[in-house]
Coordinates of C-alpha atoms in Angstrom, one line a residue:
M1 CA 0.0 0.0 0.0
H2 CA 1.3 3.5 -0.9
K3 CA 2.6 5.6 2.0
K4 CA 0.3 8.5 1.1
T5 CA -2.6 6.1 1.2
I6 CA -1.5 4.9 4.7
A7 CA -1.4 8.4 5.9
K8 CA -5.0 8.9 4.8
L9 CA -6.0 5.7 6.5
L10 CA -4.6 7.0 9.8
I11 CA -7.1 9.8 9.8
V12 CA -9.5 7.7 12.0
I13 CA -6.9 7.6 14.7
S14 CA -6.4 11.3 14.7
I15 CA -10.2 11.8 14.8
L16 CA -10.4 9.8 18.0
L17 CA -7.9 12.2 19.6
I18 CA -8.9 15.7 18.4
P19 CA -11.8 17.9 19.5
S20 CA -13.3 18.2 16.1
V21 CA -14.9 14.8 16.5
I22 CA -17.1 16.3 19.2
Y23 CA -18.4 18.6 16.5
I24 CA -19.1 15.7 14.1
L25 CA -20.9 13.7 16.8
Y26 CA -23.0 16.4 18.3
K27 CA -23.8 19.0 15.7
K28 CA -27.4 19.3 14.6
P29 CA -28.3 17.9 11.2
Q30 CA -28.3 20.5 8.4
E31 CA -31.0 21.0 5.8
T32 CA -30.1 19.0 2.8
K33 CA -29.1 21.0 -0.3
T34 CA -30.5 20.0 -3.6
I35 CA -27.7 18.0 -5.2
I36 CA -26.1 19.3 -8.4
R37 CA -28.0 17.8 -11.3
V38 CA -25.8 16.0 -13.8
E39 CA -25.0 17.9 -17.0
K40 CA -25.5 14.6 -18.9
P41 CA -26.7 11.2 -17.9
I42 CA -24.2 9.0 -16.1
P43 CA -24.3 5.3 -17.2
V44 CA -25.2 3.0 -14.3
L45 CA -22.1 0.8 -15.0
S46 CA -19.6 3.6 -15.1
Y47 CA -19.0 4.0 -11.3
S48 CA -16.1 2.8 -9.2
D49 CA -16.3 -0.6 -7.4
K50 CA -16.9 1.3 -4.1
V51 CA -20.4 2.2 -5.4
Y52 CA -21.3 -1.4 -6.1
L53 CA -20.0 -3.0 -2.9
P54 CA -23.3 -2.5 -1.0
Y55 CA -25.1 -4.6 -3.5
E56 CA -22.5 -7.4 -3.6
N57 CA -22.0 -7.5 0.2
F58 CA -25.6 -7.5 1.3
R59 CA -26.2 -10.4 -1.0
Y60 CA -23.6 -12.3 1.0
I61 CA -25.4 -11.4 4.3
D62 CA -28.8 -12.7 3.1
Q63 CA -27.3 -15.9 1.6
S64 CA -25.5 -16.6 4.9
Q65 CA -28.9 -16.7 6.6
E66 CA -30.3 -19.1 4.0
I67 CA -33.6 -17.1 3.8
S68 CA -36.3 -19.0 2.0
R69 CA -39.8 -17.6 1.9
L70 CA -43.0 -18.8 0.2
Y71 CA -46.3 -17.2 -0.7
G72 CA -49.3 -18.3 1.3
E73 CA -50.4 -20.6 -1.5
G74 CA -47.0 -22.3 -1.5
T75 CA -45.6 -20.9 -4.7
E76 CA -41.9 -19.8 -4.7
F77 CA -41.2 -16.2 -4.0
I78 CA -38.6 -14.7 -6.3
D79 CA -36.9 -12.1 -4.1
P80 CA -36.2 -9.0 -6.3
W81 CA -33.5 -7.8 -3.9
L82 CA -31.4 -10.9 -4.0
E83 CA -32.0 -11.3 -7.7
G84 CA -31.2 -7.6 -8.2
T85 CA -27.9 -7.9 -6.4
A86 CA -27.0 -10.9 -8.5
I87 CA -27.9 -9.1 -11.7
I88 CA -25.9 -6.0 -10.8
T89 CA -22.9 -8.1 -9.9
A90 CA -23.2 -10.0 -13.2
F91 CA -23.5 -6.8 -15.2
N92 CA -20.6 -5.2 -13.3
N93 CA -18.4 -8.3 -14.0
G94 CA -19.4 -8.1 -17.7
Y95 CA -18.5 -4.4 -17.9
R96 CA -15.2 -4.7 -16.0
N97 CA -14.0 -7.8 -17.8
N98 CA -15.7 -7.5 -21.2
D99 CA -17.4 -10.8 -20.4
S100 CA -20.5 -11.4 -22.6
N101 CA -21.4 -14.5 -20.6
S102 CA -21.9 -12.4 -17.5
Y103 CA -24.1 -10.1 -19.4
V104 CA -26.2 -13.0 -20.7
A105 CA -26.6 -14.5 -17.3
G106 CA -27.6 -11.2 -15.8
L107 CA -30.2 -10.5 -18.6
K108 CA -31.7 -14.0 -18.1
R109 CA -32.2 -13.4 -14.4
L110 CA -33.6 -9.9 -15.0
D111 CA -36.2 -11.1 -17.5
K112 CA -37.4 -13.6 -15.0
V113 CA -37.9 -10.9 -12.3
L114 CA -39.5 -8.5 -14.8
A115 CA -42.1 -11.2 -15.7
V116 CA -43.3 -11.0 -12.0
F117 CA -43.8 -7.3 -12.4
D118 CA -45.8 -7.9 -15.6
K119 CA -48.0 -10.3 -13.7
K120 CA -48.5 -8.5 -10.4
G121 CA -47.5 -4.9 -11.0
A122 CA -45.0 -5.0 -8.2
W123 CA -43.1 -7.6 -6.1
P124 CA -45.5 -8.4 -3.3
H125 CA -43.7 -10.3 -0.5
P126 CA -45.2 -13.3 1.4
Q127 CA -46.1 -12.8 5.1
Y128 CA -43.2 -11.9 7.3
G129 CA -43.4 -11.2 11.0
S130 CA -46.3 -8.8 11.5
Y131 CA -46.5 -7.9 7.8
P132 CA -49.2 -9.8 5.8
D133 CA -48.9 -11.1 2.3
G134 CA -48.4 -8.3 -0.2
W135 CA -46.0 -6.0 1.5
V136 CA -43.3 -4.3 -0.7
S137 CA -39.9 -2.9 0.0
S138 CA -37.5 0.0 -0.8
M139 CA -35.0 -2.8 -1.6
D140 CA -37.0 -4.1 -4.5
A141 CA -38.3 -1.7 -7.2
P142 CA -35.4 0.8 -7.1
V143 CA -32.8 -2.0 -7.6
I144 CA -34.8 -3.7 -10.4
A145 CA -35.3 -0.3 -12.1
L146 CA -31.6 0.3 -11.9
C147 CA -31.0 -3.2 -13.4
S148 CA -33.4 -2.3 -16.2
Q149 CA -31.5 0.9 -17.0
A150 CA -28.2 -1.0 -17.0
A151 CA -29.7 -3.7 -19.3
Y152 CA -30.7 -0.9 -21.8
E153 CA -27.2 0.5 -21.7
I154 CA -25.8 -3.0 -22.5
T155 CA -28.3 -4.1 -25.2
G156 CA -29.9 -0.9 -26.5
E157 CA -33.3 -2.7 -26.3
K158 CA -36.1 -0.3 -25.7
K159 CA -38.1 -2.8 -23.7
Y160 CA -35.8 -2.2 -20.8
I161 CA -36.4 1.5 -20.9
E162 CA -40.1 0.8 -20.9
Y163 CA -39.7 -1.5 -17.9
R164 CA -37.6 1.1 -16.1
E165 CA -40.3 3.8 -16.6
R166 CA -43.1 1.6 -15.5
I167 CA -41.2 0.5 -12.3
V168 CA -40.2 4.1 -11.5
R169 CA -43.8 5.4 -11.8
H170 CA -44.9 2.6 -9.5
M171 CA -42.2 3.1 -6.9
L172 CA -42.7 6.9 -6.7
K173 CA -46.2 6.2 -5.2
T174 CA -46.8 6.3 -1.5
V175 CA -47.4 3.4 0.9
K176 CA -51.2 4.0 0.7
E177 CA -50.9 3.6 -3.1
G178 CA -49.0 0.3 -2.8
S179 CA -45.4 1.5 -2.9
F180 CA -42.8 2.1 -0.2
I181 CA -42.6 5.9 0.1
L182 CA -43.9 7.0 3.5
P183 CA -44.6 10.8 3.7
L184 CA -43.7 12.2 7.2
K185 CA -45.4 15.1 8.9
N186 CA -42.3 17.3 8.6
G187 CA -42.5 17.2 4.8
T188 CA -39.8 14.7 4.3
Q189 CA -40.2 11.1 3.0
W190 CA -39.0 7.8 4.4
L191 CA -38.1 4.8 2.2
A192 CA -39.6 1.8 4.0
E193 CA -37.9 -1.6 3.9
Y194 CA -41.2 -3.1 5.0
A195 CA -44.2 -1.2 3.6
Y196 CA -47.9 -1.9 3.1
P197 CA -51.0 0.3 2.9
L198 CA -51.4 0.5 6.7
S199 CA -47.9 1.7 7.3
T200 CA -47.8 5.0 9.2
E201 CA -45.2 7.3 10.7
E202 CA -46.0 5.8 14.1
N203 CA -45.7 2.1 13.2
E204 CA -42.8 2.3 10.7
Y205 CA -39.7 0.3 11.7
Y206 CA -37.2 2.8 10.2
V207 CA -34.7 0.1 9.3
L208 CA -31.7 2.1 8.1
N209 CA -29.9 -0.3 5.7
G210 CA -33.0 -0.9 3.6
F211 CA -33.7 2.8 3.4
L212 CA -30.1 3.4 2.2
V213 CA -30.5 0.7 -0.5
G214 CA -33.5 2.6 -1.9
L215 CA -31.7 6.0 -1.5
Q216 CA -28.6 4.9 -3.4
S217 CA -30.6 3.2 -6.1
I218 CA -32.8 6.2 -6.6
L219 CA -29.8 8.6 -6.8
M220 CA -28.1 6.4 -9.4
L221 CA -31.3 6.2 -11.4
A222 CA -31.7 10.0 -11.3
N223 CA -28.1 10.5 -12.5
A224 CA -28.7 8.0 -15.4
T225 CA -32.0 9.6 -16.5
A226 CA -32.0 13.2 -15.3
D227 CA -35.5 12.5 -13.9
E228 CA -36.4 15.5 -11.8
E229 CA -39.0 13.6 -9.8
L230 CA -36.4 11.0 -8.8
Y231 CA -34.1 13.8 -7.7
A232 CA -36.9 15.4 -5.6
T233 CA -37.6 12.1 -4.0
Y234 CA -33.9 11.6 -3.1
D235 CA -33.7 15.1 -1.6
K236 CA -36.7 14.6 0.7
A237 CA -35.5 11.1 1.7
L238 CA -32.0 12.4 2.5
L239 CA -33.5 15.2 4.6
A240 CA -35.6 12.6 6.5
Y241 CA -32.4 10.6 7.3
K242 CA -30.6 13.7 8.5
K243 CA -33.4 14.6 10.9
L244 CA -33.6 11.0 12.2
A245 CA -29.9 10.2 12.3
P246 CA -29.2 11.2 15.9
G247 CA -31.7 8.6 17.1
Y248 CA -29.7 5.7 15.6
W249 CA -26.9 6.3 18.1
Y250 CA -26.3 5.5 21.7
K251 CA -25.9 8.7 23.8
S252 CA -22.2 7.8 24.2
F253 CA -21.9 7.1 20.4
D254 CA -20.2 3.8 21.4
W255 CA -22.7 1.9 19.2
S256 CA -25.9 2.2 17.2
Y257 CA -29.3 0.8 16.5
Y258 CA -30.4 -1.3 13.5
M259 CA -33.9 0.3 13.5
L260 CA -35.8 2.9 15.6
N261 CA -39.1 1.3 16.3
P262 CA -38.6 -0.6 18.5
L263 CA -35.0 0.4 19.2
T264 CA -33.0 -2.7 18.1
I265 CA -29.3 -3.1 18.7
I266 CA -27.3 -3.4 15.5
E267 CA -25.0 -6.4 14.8
P268 CA -21.5 -5.8 13.7
H269 CA -22.0 -7.0 10.1
Y270 CA -24.9 -4.5 9.6
M271 CA -22.7 -1.8 11.1
I272 CA -20.0 -2.7 8.5
Y273 CA -22.6 -2.9 5.8
E274 CA -24.0 0.6 6.6
T275 CA -20.5 1.9 6.5
K276 CA -20.1 0.6 2.9
Q277 CA -23.5 2.2 2.0
L278 CA -22.4 5.6 3.4
D279 CA -19.1 5.4 1.6
A280 CA -20.9 4.6 -1.6
L281 CA -23.4 7.5 -1.2
Y282 CA -20.5 9.9 -0.4
T283 CA -18.9 8.8 -3.6
L284 CA -22.1 9.5 -5.5
H285 CA -23.0 12.7 -3.7
S286 CA -20.2 14.6 -1.8
D287 CA -22.5 15.7 1.0
N288 CA -20.3 15.8 4.2
F289 CA -23.2 14.3 6.2
Y290 CA -22.4 10.9 4.6
D291 CA -18.7 11.1 5.4
E292 CA -19.5 12.1 9.0
E293 CA -21.9 9.3 9.6
A294 CA -19.3 6.8 8.1
T295 CA -16.7 8.2 10.5
K296 CA -19.0 7.6 13.4
H297 CA -19.4 4.0 12.3
R298 CA -15.7 3.5 12.0
I299 CA -15.1 5.0 15.4
A300 CA -17.6 2.6 16.9
L301 CA -16.0 -0.4 15.1
T302 CA -12.6 0.7 16.5
K303 CA -14.1 0.4 20.0
I304 CA -15.4 -3.1 19.6
L305 CA -12.4 -4.5 17.7
P306 CA -9.4 -3.4 19.8
L307 CA -6.2 -5.3 19.4
Y308 CA -4.3 -5.9 22.7
A309 CA -0.7 -6.9 23.1
V310 CA 1.1 -8.6 26.0
D311 CA 4.8 -8.5 25.4
N312 CA 5.0 -9.5 21.7
Q313 CA 1.7 -11.5 21.6
Y314 CA -1.5 -9.9 20.2
Y315 CA -5.2 -10.8 21.1
L316 CA -8.3 -9.7 19.2
L317 CA -11.8 -10.9 20.0
R318 CA -14.0 -11.2 16.9
A319 CA -17.0 -12.3 19.0
G320 CA -17.0 -9.1 20.9
A321 CA -19.6 -6.4 21.6
P322 CA -22.5 -6.2 21.6
H323 CA -23.1 -10.0 21.6
P324 CA -20.0 -12.0 22.6
Y325 CA -21.6 -15.3 21.6
Y326 CA -21.8 -14.2 18.0
I327 CA -18.8 -14.4 15.6
D328 CA -19.5 -11.9 12.8
I329 CA -20.2 -13.4 9.4
F330 CA -17.7 -11.1 7.7
L331 CA -14.1 -12.3 8.0
N332 CA -11.3 -9.9 9.1
T333 CA -7.8 -9.2 7.7
I334 CA -5.3 -7.3 9.9
E335 CA -2.3 -5.6 8.4
F336 CA 0.4 -4.5 10.8
Y337 CA 2.4 -1.4 10.0
D338 CA 5.5 0.4 11.2
D339 CA 6.4 4.0 11.9
Q340 CA 6.9 4.6 8.2
G341 CA 3.5 3.1 7.2
N342 CA 5.2 0.0 5.8
I343 CA 3.3 -3.3 6.2
T344 CA 5.2 -5.6 8.6
G345 CA 2.8 -8.5 8.5
T346 CA -0.7 -9.7 7.7
I347 CA -3.1 -12.1 9.4
K348 CA -6.5 -13.4 8.5
S349 CA -9.4 -14.8 10.5
N350 CA -11.1 -18.1 9.4
R351 CA -14.4 -19.9 9.6
T352 CA -13.1 -23.3 10.8
G353 CA -12.2 -24.7 14.2
S354 CA -13.8 -24.4 17.6
F355 CA -15.6 -21.3 18.9
F356 CA -12.5 -20.3 20.8
E357 CA -10.3 -20.7 17.7
R358 CA -12.6 -18.7 15.5
A359 CA -13.6 -16.1 18.0
F360 CA -10.0 -15.0 18.9
M361 CA -7.2 -13.9 16.6
Q362 CA -3.9 -14.3 18.4
G363 CA -0.2 -14.7 17.6
S364 CA 3.1 -12.9 17.5
I365 CA 3.4 -9.3 16.6
P366 CA 5.9 -8.6 13.8
A367 CA 9.0 -6.6 14.7
N368 CA 8.8 -2.8 14.6
T369 CA 5.0 -2.8 14.5
K370 CA 3.3 0.4 15.5
G371 CA -0.4 -0.2 14.7
Y372 CA -2.8 -2.1 12.5
H373 CA -5.3 -1.6 9.7
M374 CA -8.5 -3.6 10.0
Y375 CA -10.3 -4.9 6.9
S376 CA -13.6 -6.8 6.5
H377 CA -14.2 -9.3 3.7
N378 CA -16.4 -12.2 2.7
G379 CA -13.6 -14.5 1.9
S380 CA -12.2 -12.8 -1.2
D381 CA -9.0 -10.8 -0.7
A382 CA -9.8 -8.7 -3.8
K383 CA -12.9 -7.5 -2.1
K384 CA -11.5 -6.7 1.4
Y385 CA -12.9 -3.5 2.7
Y386 CA -11.0 -1.0 4.8
L387 CA -12.6 -0.3 8.2
F388 CA -10.1 1.6 10.3
S389 CA -6.6 2.0 11.5
A390 CA -5.6 2.1 15.2
P391 CA -2.6 1.7 17.5
I392 CA -2.0 -1.5 19.3
R393 CA -3.1 -1.3 22.9
Q394 CA -0.3 -2.5 25.2
I395 CA -1.3 -4.3 28.4
K396 CA 1.4 -3.6 31.0
S397 CA -0.3 -4.7 34.2
D398 CA -2.0 -7.8 35.5
D399 CA -5.0 -5.7 36.4
Q400 CA -5.9 -5.4 32.7
L401 CA -5.1 -9.1 31.9
K402 CA -6.3 -11.3 34.7
P403 CA -10.0 -12.0 35.3
S404 CA -11.3 -10.6 38.5
K405 CA -13.6 -13.1 40.4
I406 CA -16.4 -11.4 42.3
D407 CA -17.8 -12.8 45.5
Y408 CA -21.6 -13.0 45.6
T409 CA -24.6 -14.4 47.3
T410 CA -27.7 -15.8 45.6
N411 CA -31.4 -16.4 46.2
G412 CA -34.1 -18.1 44.2
F413 CA -37.7 -17.2 43.5
N414 CA -40.7 -18.5 41.6
D415 CA -39.7 -21.9 40.0
A416 CA -36.1 -21.7 41.2
I417 CA -36.0 -23.5 44.6
P418 CA -32.7 -23.1 46.6
V419 CA -31.4 -26.6 47.6
A420 CA -27.8 -25.7 48.6
K421 CA -25.4 -22.7 48.4
N422 CA -25.8 -21.3 44.8
E423 CA -27.7 -24.4 43.7
F424 CA -31.3 -24.4 42.6
S425 CA -33.9 -26.9 41.5
L426 CA -36.0 -25.7 38.6
K427 CA -39.6 -26.8 39.3
R428 CA -42.0 -26.7 36.4
E429 CA -45.2 -26.3 38.3
V430 CA -44.4 -24.3 41.4
S431 CA -45.6 -20.9 40.2
S432 CA -47.8 -19.5 37.4
S433 CA -44.9 -17.5 35.9
D434 CA -43.2 -20.5 34.1
E435 CA -39.8 -19.2 35.1
G436 CA -37.3 -19.6 37.8
T437 CA -35.6 -16.4 39.0
I438 CA -32.1 -16.3 40.5
V439 CA -30.9 -13.1 42.0
I440 CA -27.1 -12.6 42.4
E441 CA -26.0 -9.9 44.9
L442 CA -22.4 -8.8 44.1
D443 CA -19.8 -7.8 46.7
K444 CA -18.1 -5.7 44.1
P445 CA -19.7 -3.9 41.2
L446 CA -19.3 -5.0 37.5
Q447 CA -17.0 -2.7 35.6
K448 CA -18.8 -0.2 33.4
S449 CA -16.5 0.3 30.4
V450 CA -16.7 -0.2 26.7
D451 CA -13.4 -2.2 27.0
S452 CA -14.6 -4.6 29.7
F453 CA -16.7 -7.8 29.6
W454 CA -18.4 -9.8 32.3
G455 CA -18.8 -13.6 32.7
I456 CA -21.3 -15.7 34.7
E457 CA -20.6 -19.4 35.0
I458 CA -23.8 -21.4 35.3
T459 CA -24.1 -25.2 35.1
S460 CA -27.5 -26.5 33.9
A461 CA -28.8 -30.0 33.5
E462 CA -31.2 -28.8 30.8
E463 CA -31.5 -26.4 27.9
A464 CA -33.4 -23.3 28.8
L465 CA -34.0 -19.7 27.6
V466 CA -32.7 -17.0 29.8
Y467 CA -33.4 -13.3 30.4
I468 CA -30.9 -11.1 32.3
V469 CA -31.5 -7.8 34.2
L470 CA -28.8 -5.6 35.6
F471 CA -29.5 -3.3 38.6
D472 CA -27.5 -0.4 39.8
N473 CA -27.4 0.9 43.4
Q474 CA -30.0 3.6 42.5
G475 CA -32.6 1.1 41.3
N476 CA -32.1 1.6 37.5
T477 CA -32.2 -1.4 35.3
A478 CA -30.9 -2.7 31.9
H479 CA -32.0 -5.9 30.3
R480 CA -31.6 -8.4 27.5
Y481 CA -32.4 -11.9 26.3
Y482 CA -29.4 -14.2 26.0
R483 CA -28.7 -17.4 24.1
P484 CA -30.3 -20.5 25.7
L485 CA -28.4 -22.5 28.4
V486 CA -27.2 -25.8 27.2
Q487 CA -26.4 -29.0 29.2
G488 CA -23.1 -28.5 31.0
K489 CA -21.1 -25.6 32.3
N490 CA -22.1 -22.4 30.5
L491 CA -20.3 -19.1 30.4
L492 CA -22.6 -16.2 29.8
L493 CA -20.1 -13.8 28.3
L494 CA -21.6 -10.3 28.4
H495 CA -20.9 -6.8 27.3
S496 CA -22.6 -3.6 28.3
L497 CA -23.5 -2.6 24.7
G498 CA -25.7 -5.6 24.3
F499 CA -28.1 -4.5 27.1
N500 CA -31.2 -2.5 26.3
N501 CA -31.3 0.7 28.3
F502 CA -27.8 0.2 29.6
E503 CA -27.1 4.0 29.4
N504 CA -29.9 4.4 32.0
L505 CA -27.6 2.8 34.6
K506 CA -26.1 5.7 36.7
G507 CA -24.6 3.9 39.7
D508 CA -22.6 0.8 40.3
I509 CA -24.0 -2.5 39.0
N510 CA -24.4 -4.5 42.2
K511 CA -27.1 -7.0 41.3
V512 CA -28.0 -9.4 38.5
R513 CA -31.3 -11.2 38.0
I514 CA -31.4 -14.2 35.8
S515 CA -34.8 -15.6 34.7
I516 CA -34.7 -19.2 33.5
F517 CA -37.8 -20.1 31.6
T518 CA -39.2 -23.5 32.4
E519 CA -41.9 -23.9 29.8
T520 CA -40.7 -23.0 26.3
E521 CA -40.1 -24.6 22.9
V522 CA -36.4 -25.1 24.0
N523 CA -37.2 -27.5 26.9
K524 CA -40.8 -28.6 26.4
H525 CA -39.7 -32.1 25.6
N526 CA -38.6 -32.7 29.2
K527 CA -41.3 -32.4 31.9
S528 CA -39.0 -33.2 34.9
D529 CA -37.3 -30.8 37.3
W530 CA -33.6 -30.0 36.8
M531 CA -30.7 -28.5 38.7
V532 CA -28.9 -25.2 38.0
E533 CA -25.8 -23.9 39.8
I534 CA -24.1 -20.5 39.8
N535 CA -20.4 -21.3 39.7
G536 CA -18.8 -17.8 39.4
V537 CA -19.1 -14.2 38.4
Y538 CA -16.1 -12.4 36.7
N539 CA -15.0 -9.0 35.6
Y540 CA -12.8 -9.1 32.4
P541 CA -11.1 -5.7 32.1
T542 CA -10.3 -6.4 28.5
S543 CA -11.1 -8.9 25.8
A544 CA -7.6 -10.3 26.4
S545 CA -8.6 -11.1 29.9
A546 CA -11.6 -13.0 28.6
F547 CA -9.2 -14.9 26.4
M548 CA -7.1 -15.9 29.3
H549 CA -10.1 -17.2 31.3
L550 CA -11.5 -19.3 28.4
K551 CA -8.0 -20.6 27.6
G552 CA -7.6 -21.8 31.2
H553 CA -11.1 -23.3 31.3
P554 CA -11.7 -25.4 28.2
D555 CA -14.7 -27.0 29.8
L556 CA -16.7 -23.7 29.6
I557 CA -19.4 -23.6 26.9
I558 CA -20.4 -20.5 25.1
N559 CA -23.7 -21.3 23.2
E560 CA -22.7 -19.7 19.9
Q561 CA -25.2 -18.1 17.6
K562 CA -24.5 -19.2 14.0

């Protein structure tokens, strides 16, 4: 990597250290300026790879979850978003590599998707969650209209222009008219990922990544067609985002939310994906708002992916905040660099091995290393994506490295009957609550820091769902569901960012309440009572401390979310 490029990459480090970041994080959103209209249309396929990354990478996210949905009558649903990303990727490959086979493959898929539009006038989705059959999405029509424009640029066939126009006229309607544009009372417009005629400003989810898919696609269509109505829609939608943007962030700006209603904590791969979207939009439209939001994302990622060093050994936890039982689906590549910006070594994460082997990256630090660049990728080095650069954090005292065991007392309520010190029998028919409640009173408080983790060792003879509530000494609470207990010695590895309302805690965290559900889908097969024991509570000052504890206790089980 060129030294000038390295210097640019180090901007994130300086941002963390200079007062100007306060301005970025706290300034009020500005009214959006109407973007400069293009003097002549910009072909869809003429942009840099950075613009297309959001389409390619989200396709990877959805495929990893193996989403398969059917209409109520059992016919297969052709997902226009997944098909659209495959089509754009094929067209982009054809354009970059002069590959006619890629063009043909993309056109074949596009014609199949357009046939659905001919038949139904949209791409109505099957029932999903609270949304009935027939809902539509900001991730559908804009992407297929974009594909149709690209198909016209490739083939010159007028039918694709006609499809583009029909789809654009459909998608510029409101939710009440069967599209995804939700007018807001302040005069702006939200692009709803989940939309149906009964969508309102009050019941809208406000999912950000789906909104940004629609926003980017609409802007690229506007640039390709010089359609003033598309530009006007883009302007109103961008202003809506600017007004709502502060609500997506924790008060501390340590982390953010996936959607606003209800507030839902974002997972790291969506945080990374939104960063790619914001970078792409800043490339298309040099509004500083996009760059500032991307910077906030990178700062947050820096906080949850710190690299620690003990002597010449490094430790990085990939299954970190906010949910330490979840190893992110995007892989990571780390490049070490020296004082001159030269690369001193490269390491890559992997998808094989035990949870411990995949969750932690560890090894020897190359000589003369000063810091590291963090990249994200889906397995292809050619597509690795720059996240941030940061200094290595040296651990020089045992206080930062060794787990701190906390003394405690316990008590049981409802279906949790105490039978010995810290041991409980879970009875299925003692109370009407269908849960056993274990309260842990701590002699020392849990550490409240973005760097620290907590651990609760709990042995269970059965699988069971759990719900955890933290209490401070002023009576404030934070709460979350956790992965089910499994048979054996579980480690509930916890981080503050994964708790709802954690920022409401003002005092020391001196009490933990664990609810173990006795009548759920997880354990309904077994009707007998079972034993649960609290074996220990720990403060981990750093993720390296958590590494040391897990390495020394290979019998501990973290019930991984895959």
